[in-house]
C-alpha atoms as a printed R data frame, in Angstrom:
    type eleno elety resid chain resno       x       y       z
1   ATOM     1    CA   MET     A     1 166.406 161.188  98.685
2   ATOM     2    CA   GLN     A     2 164.792 157.813  98.731
3   ATOM     3    CA   LYS     A     3 161.333 158.233  97.276
4   ATOM     4    CA   ARG     A     4 158.501 155.963  98.233
5   ATOM     5    CA   THR     A     5 154.832 155.960  97.303
6   ATOM     6    CA   CYS     A     6 152.338 155.011 100.027
7   ATOM     7    CA   PRO     A     7 149.192 152.979  99.264
8   ATOM     8    CA   ASN     A     8 147.253 156.272  99.132
9   ATOM     9    CA   GLY     A     9 149.493 157.632  96.327
10  ATOM    10    CA   HIS     A    10 151.572 160.039  98.427
11  ATOM    11    CA   VAL     A    11 155.293 160.405  97.568
12  ATOM    12    CA   TYR     A    12 157.631 160.959 100.537
13  ATOM    13    CA   ASP     A    13 161.307 160.609 101.529
14  ATOM    14    CA   GLN     A    14 161.716 157.155 103.043
15  ATOM    15    CA   SER     A    15 165.139 158.037 104.498
16  ATOM    16    CA   ILE     A    16 163.476 160.612 106.717
17  ATOM    17    CA   TYR     A    17 160.033 159.174 107.446
18  ATOM    18    CA   GLY     A    18 160.774 155.516 107.044
19  ATOM    19    CA   ASP     A    19 157.762 153.346 106.306
20  ATOM    20    CA   ARG     A    20 155.245 155.878 107.707
21  ATOM    21    CA   CYS     A    21 153.772 158.355 105.194
22  ATOM    22    CA   PRO     A    22 153.726 161.889 106.680
23  ATOM    23    CA   LEU     A    23 150.717 162.840 104.532
24  ATOM    24    CA   CYS     A    24 148.514 160.013 105.719
25  ATOM    25    CA   PRO     A    25 146.693 160.428 109.049
26  ATOM    26    CA   PRO     A    26 148.346 158.469 111.850
27  ATOM    27    CA   GLN     A    27 146.773 154.983 112.469
28  ATOM    28    CA   GLN     A    28 144.594 155.119 115.585
29  ATOM    29    CA   ALA     A    29 144.696 152.437 118.200
30  ATOM    30    CA   ALA     A    30 141.712 150.141 118.282
31  ATOM    31    CA   THR     A    31 139.049 151.292 120.708
32  ATOM    32    CA   SER     A    32 137.726 149.146 123.468
33  ATOM    33    CA   SER     A    33 134.621 148.573 121.390
34  ATOM    34    CA   ASP     A    34 136.751 147.451 118.440
35  ATOM    35    CA   GLN     A    35 138.631 145.099 120.714
36  ATOM    36    CA   PHE     A    36 135.392 143.704 122.136
37  ATOM    37    CA   ASN     A    37 133.838 143.287 118.689
38  ATOM    38    CA   ALA     A    38 137.034 141.714 117.419
39  ATOM    39    CA   GLY     A    39 136.954 139.352 120.384
40  ATOM    40    CA   MET     A    40 133.390 138.422 119.500
41  ATOM    41    CA   GLY     A    41 134.513 137.228 116.091
42  ATOM    42    CA   ARG     A    42 133.853 140.413 114.010
43  ATOM    43    CA   GLN     A    43 135.778 140.843 110.705
44  ATOM    44    CA   SER     A    44 137.127 143.867 108.836
45  ATOM    45    CA   ASP     A    45 135.598 144.805 105.484
46  ATOM    46    CA   TYR     A    46 138.770 146.637 104.381
47  ATOM    47    CA   SER     A    47 141.621 144.973 102.570
48  ATOM    48    CA   ALA     A    48 144.526 143.819 104.706
49  ATOM    49    CA   ALA     A    49 146.819 145.454 102.143
50  ATOM    50    CA   ASP     A    50 145.737 148.918 103.406
51  ATOM    51    CA   PRO     A    51 147.682 149.348 106.680
52  ATOM    52    CA   GLY     A    52 146.811 153.032 106.923
53  ATOM    53    CA   ALA     A    53 143.084 152.605 106.862
54  ATOM    54    CA   LYS     A    54 141.137 152.387 110.098
55  ATOM    55    CA   THR     A    55 139.742 148.945 110.764
56  ATOM    56    CA   LYS     A    56 135.997 148.804 110.259
57  ATOM    57    CA   VAL     A    57 134.384 146.158 112.389
58  ATOM    58    CA   VAL     A    58 131.142 144.572 111.287
59  ATOM    59    CA   ALA     A    59 128.960 142.113 113.107
60  ATOM    60    CA   PRO     A    60 128.531 138.569 111.843
61  ATOM    61    CA   GLN     A    61 125.197 137.847 110.213
62  ATOM    62    CA   GLY     A    62 122.438 137.500 112.800
63  ATOM    63    CA   ALA     A    63 124.521 138.936 115.686
64  ATOM    64    CA   PRO     A    64 123.375 142.102 117.553
65  ATOM    65    CA   ALA     A    65 125.366 145.317 117.291
66  ATOM    66    CA   TYR     A    66 127.686 146.310 120.100
67  ATOM    67    CA   GLY     A    67 125.834 147.865 123.025
68  ATOM    68    CA   GLN     A    68 122.774 145.653 122.590
69  ATOM    69    CA   GLN     A    69 122.266 143.060 125.267
70  ATOM    70    CA   GLN     A    70 122.634 139.483 124.108
71  ATOM    71    CA   ILE     A    71 121.018 137.010 126.446
72  ATOM    72    CA   ALA     A    72 121.642 133.324 126.161
73  ATOM    73    CA   PRO     A    73 118.955 130.817 127.094
74  ATOM    74    CA   VAL     A    74 118.607 130.389 130.840
75  ATOM    75    CA   ASN     A    75 119.924 126.852 130.725
76  ATOM    76    CA   GLY     A    76 122.292 127.473 127.757
77  ATOM    77    CA   PRO     A    77 125.959 128.495 127.548
78  ATOM    78    CA   GLN     A    78 127.080 131.478 129.609
79  ATOM    79    CA   GLN     A    79 127.511 134.732 127.607
80  ATOM    80    CA   MET     A    80 129.889 137.434 128.784
81  ATOM    81    CA   ASP     A    81 129.298 141.176 128.679
82  ATOM    82    CA   PRO     A    82 132.177 143.788 128.454
83  ATOM    83    CA   THR     A    83 132.422 143.935 132.276
84  ATOM    84    CA   GLY     A    84 132.980 140.178 132.488
85  ATOM    85    CA   LYS     A    85 129.610 139.338 134.023
86  ATOM    86    CA   THR     A    86 127.267 136.781 132.571
87  ATOM    87    CA   PHE     A    87 123.997 137.991 131.097
88  ATOM    88    CA   ASN     A    88 121.996 134.967 132.167
89  ATOM    89    CA   SER     A    89 123.214 134.927 135.766
90  ATOM    90    CA   ALA     A    90 120.603 137.546 136.657
91  ATOM    91    CA   LEU     A    91 117.934 135.600 134.831
92  ATOM    92    CA   ASN     A    92 118.856 132.487 136.758
93  ATOM    93    CA   GLN     A    93 118.266 134.401 139.994
94  ATOM    94    CA   GLN     A    94 114.984 136.015 138.886
95  ATOM    95    CA   GLN     A    95 113.362 133.395 136.698
96  ATOM    96    CA   GLN     A    96 114.563 130.107 138.161
97  ATOM    97    CA   GLN     A    97 112.775 130.470 141.484
98  ATOM    98    CA   PRO     A    98 111.822 127.154 143.069
99  ATOM    99    CA   GLN     A    99 108.113 126.554 142.886
100 ATOM   100    CA   THR     A   100 106.534 124.594 145.680
101 ATOM   101    CA   GLN     A   101 103.515 122.570 144.771
102 ATOM   102    CA   GLN     A   102 101.284 121.238 147.473
103 ATOM   103    CA   SER     A   103 100.033 117.775 146.779
104 ATOM   104    CA   PRO     A   104  96.342 117.352 147.323
105 ATOM   105    CA   ARG     A   105  95.526 116.136 150.725
106 ATOM   106    CA   THR     A   106  94.463 112.581 150.921
107 ATOM   107    CA   VAL     A   107  91.255 111.898 152.824
108 ATOM   108    CA   ILE     A   108  91.017 108.396 154.297
109 ATOM   109    CA   ARG     A   109  87.520 107.164 154.892
110 ATOM   110    CA   HIS     A   110  86.853 104.291 157.259
111 ATOM   111    CA   ALA     A   111  83.998 101.927 156.666
112 ATOM   112    CA   GLY     A   112  81.896 101.111 159.684
113 ATOM   113    CA   VAL     A   113  78.628 101.654 161.468
114 ATOM   114    CA   GLN     A   114  77.154 105.105 160.913
115 ATOM   115    CA   PRO     A   115  77.189 107.386 163.987
116 ATOM   116    CA   GLY     A   116  74.013 107.053 165.993
117 ATOM   117    CA   ALA     A   117  73.105 103.673 164.527
118 ATOM   118    CA   ALA     A   118  71.605 101.559 167.324
119 ATOM   119    CA   LYS     A   119  71.842  98.223 165.560
120 ATOM   120    CA   LEU     A   120  72.488  96.519 162.242
121 ATOM   121    CA   PRO     A   121  69.516  96.446 159.853
122 ATOM   122    CA   ASP     A   122  67.525  93.244 159.891
123 ATOM   123    CA   ASN     A   123  68.417  92.451 156.282
124 ATOM   124    CA   ALA     A   124  72.099  92.314 157.290
125 ATOM   125    CA   ARG     A   125  71.473  89.290 159.524
126 ATOM   126    CA   LYS     A   126  70.130  85.811 158.843
127 ATOM   127    CA   LEU     A   127  66.596  84.951 159.951
128 ATOM   128    CA   VAL     A   128  66.787  82.019 162.403
129 ATOM   129    CA   GLY     A   129  63.498  81.907 164.353
130 ATOM   130    CA   PHE     A   130  60.276  83.551 165.565
131 ATOM   131    CA   LEU     A   131  58.453  84.613 168.698
132 ATOM   132    CA   VAL     A   132  54.673  84.204 168.233
133 ATOM   133    CA   THR     A   133  52.087  85.694 170.606
134 ATOM   134    CA   TYR     A   134  48.269  85.624 170.729
135 ATOM   135    CA   ASN     A   135  47.817  87.928 173.715
136 ATOM   136    CA   LYS     A   136  47.019  91.162 171.872
137 ATOM   137    CA   ASN     A   137  45.664  89.670 168.683
138 ATOM   138    CA   PRO     A   138  43.654  86.406 168.591
139 ATOM   139    CA   MET     A   139  44.908  85.881 165.015
140 ATOM   140    CA   GLY     A   140  48.459  85.899 166.324
141 ATOM   141    CA   LYS     A   141  51.534  88.091 165.690
142 ATOM   142    CA   ALA     A   142  55.040  86.930 164.879
143 ATOM   143    CA   TYR     A   143  58.349  88.671 165.645
144 ATOM   144    CA   ASN     A   144  61.494  87.725 163.792
145 ATOM   145    CA   LEU     A   145  64.635  86.484 165.521
146 ATOM   146    CA   TYR     A   146  67.968  86.988 163.723
147 ATOM   147    CA   GLU     A   147  71.433  85.574 163.996
148 ATOM   148    CA   GLY     A   148  73.323  87.170 166.856
149 ATOM   149    CA   ARG     A   149  71.747  89.141 169.720
150 ATOM   150    CA   ASN     A   150  68.008  89.883 169.914
151 ATOM   151    CA   LEU     A   151  66.868  92.277 172.647
152 ATOM   152    CA   ILE     A   152  63.264  92.004 173.867
153 ATOM   153    CA   GLY     A   153  61.504  94.634 175.966
154 ATOM   154    CA   ARG     A   154  59.154  97.599 176.130
155 ATOM   155    CA   ALA     A   155  61.675 100.165 174.786
156 ATOM   156    CA   PRO     A   156  61.114 101.216 171.157
157 ATOM   157    CA   ASP     A   157  64.761 100.517 170.192
158 ATOM   158    CA   CYS     A   158  64.522  96.819 171.131
159 ATOM   159    CA   ASP     A   159  64.650  94.184 168.399
160 ATOM   160    CA   VAL     A   160  61.306  92.880 169.665
161 ATOM   161    CA   SER     A   161  59.431  95.842 171.153
162 ATOM   162    CA   ILE     A   162  56.158  95.459 173.130
163 ATOM   163    CA   PRO     A   163  55.470  99.070 174.140
164 ATOM   164    CA   ASP     A   164  51.934  98.545 175.542
165 ATOM   165    CA   ASP     A   165  52.942  95.904 178.142
166 ATOM   166    CA   THR     A   166  53.419  97.951 181.313
167 ATOM   167    CA   GLN     A   167  54.623  94.904 183.286
168 ATOM   168    CA   MET     A   168  57.551  94.313 180.896
169 ATOM   169    CA   SER     A   169  60.860  96.064 181.542
170 ATOM   170    CA   GLY     A   170  62.392  98.404 178.976
171 ATOM   171    CA   GLN     A   171  65.121  95.817 178.260
172 ATOM   172    CA   HIS     A   172  63.714  92.614 179.632
173 ATOM   173    CA   MET     A   173  65.659  89.700 178.128
174 ATOM   174    CA   THR     A   174  67.958  88.713 175.246
175 ATOM   175    CA   ILE     A   175  67.931  85.707 172.943
176 ATOM   176    CA   ARG     A   176  71.242  84.971 171.224
177 ATOM   177    CA   PHE     A   177  71.830  82.589 168.345
178 ATOM   178    CA   LEU     A   178  75.356  81.484 167.410
179 ATOM   179    CA   SER     A   179  75.728  79.842 164.037
180 ATOM   180    CA   GLY     A   180  78.833  78.013 165.254
181 ATOM   181    CA   ASN     A   181  76.861  75.691 167.506
182 ATOM   182    CA   GLY     A   182  73.320  76.321 166.215
183 ATOM   183    CA   LYS     A   183  71.940  76.909 169.732
184 ATOM   184    CA   PHE     A   184  69.639  79.587 171.179
185 ATOM   185    CA   ARG     A   185  70.647  81.045 174.532
186 ATOM   186    CA   PHE     A   186  68.495  83.378 176.642
187 ATOM   187    CA   LYS     A   187  69.403  85.733 179.489
188 ATOM   188    CA   ASP     A   188  67.286  87.900 181.770
189 ATOM   189    CA   GLU     A   189  68.494  91.517 181.712
190 ATOM   190    CA   MET     A   190  67.821  92.148 185.394
191 ATOM   191    CA   SER     A   191  64.153  92.763 184.675
192 ATOM   192    CA   SER     A   192  61.670  93.811 187.370
193 ATOM   193    CA   ASN     A   193  59.299  90.845 186.989
194 ATOM   194    CA   GLY     A   194  61.731  88.179 185.803
195 ATOM   195    CA   THR     A   195  61.755  85.769 182.855
196 ATOM   196    CA   TYR     A   196  59.668  82.604 182.841
197 ATOM   197    CA   ILE     A   197  60.423  79.622 180.596
198 ATOM   198    CA   ASN     A   198  57.639  77.009 180.631
199 ATOM   199    CA   LYS     A   199  56.339  78.604 183.910
200 ATOM   200    CA   GLU     A   200  59.773  78.376 185.538
201 ATOM   201    CA   LEU     A   201  61.596  81.529 186.636
202 ATOM   202    CA   LEU     A   202  65.092  81.435 185.168
203 ATOM   203    CA   ASP     A   203  67.931  83.918 184.718
204 ATOM   204    CA   GLU     A   204  69.554  82.243 181.711
205 ATOM   205    CA   GLY     A   205  69.753  78.990 179.793
206 ATOM   206    CA   GLU     A   206  69.168  77.297 176.464
207 ATOM   207    CA   LEU     A   207  65.862  77.493 174.558
208 ATOM   208    CA   GLN     A   208  64.212  74.477 172.979
209 ATOM   209    CA   ASN     A   209  61.774  74.534 170.108
210 ATOM   210    CA   TYR     A   210  58.176  75.426 171.181
211 ATOM   211    CA   ASP     A   211  59.193  76.663 174.640
212 ATOM   212    CA   ILE     A   212  56.662  79.053 176.225
213 ATOM   213    CA   ILE     A   213  58.201  82.351 177.345
214 ATOM   214    CA   ARG     A   214  56.396  84.824 179.620
215 ATOM   215    CA   LEU     A   215  57.688  88.386 179.891
216 ATOM   216    CA   GLY     A   216  55.445  90.687 181.950
217 ATOM   217    CA   SER     A   217  51.900  89.890 180.840
218 ATOM   218    CA   THR     A   218  52.878  88.665 177.337
219 ATOM   219    CA   LEU     A   219  53.211  85.004 176.370
220 ATOM   220    CA   PHE     A   220  55.449  83.965 173.455
221 ATOM   221    CA   ILE     A   221  55.887  80.650 171.691
222 ATOM   222    CA   PHE     A   222  59.495  80.185 170.622
223 ATOM   223    CA   ILE     A   223  59.902  78.591 167.175
224 ATOM   224    CA   ALA     A   224  63.356  77.807 165.749
225 ATOM   225    CA   ILE     A   225  63.909  77.533 162.023
226 ATOM   226    CA   PRO     A   226  65.603  74.194 161.236
227 ATOM   227    CA   GLN     A   227  69.156  74.665 159.958
228 ATOM   228    CA   ILE     A   228  69.531  73.025 156.559
């Protein structure tokens, strides 16, 4: 009989049982959980000199116990569960949804004449002359002439409006001043009674300083401002 004492203190016949003690419980195979924990870097707290003791697997400090879900950051390294699937793959599908942001619409505003505006305001044009009349007022009345087109007539929207002259057309004549040549041009606007310049019936032409203009029953003296 070849006696041998096992690490647990049992004496048995080595020639019969070999290196396995018949009094010690048989060593169980590692469970799937032990294998998984061992694969995750767990360590045994029993001495390696005790081959008959069951391996006790403990988690590293700060690691969750087996069966608890460990989720890596969404953009971090992939972590595997026991089935081989990644924990954060589902999070990538649920949490990383593309978000569409609509940029604020850009409103483009165009500068120009306001809708319904009949003409530019007088202060937007240069004063270049006058029409003076004494017909309605013996003290005289002056009407301003501005650079560009000046419409004269009975209509209230004319630049020079004479509403109480029933012989004047609504839009009787125009006087235009062009700064490029410094000249005043007139034109009859197909009036009913015509345009008279110094008692002469004319359709259009050039005005000279102190010309007498008759429109309907109203006489005007044309006065040009000298260009300096």
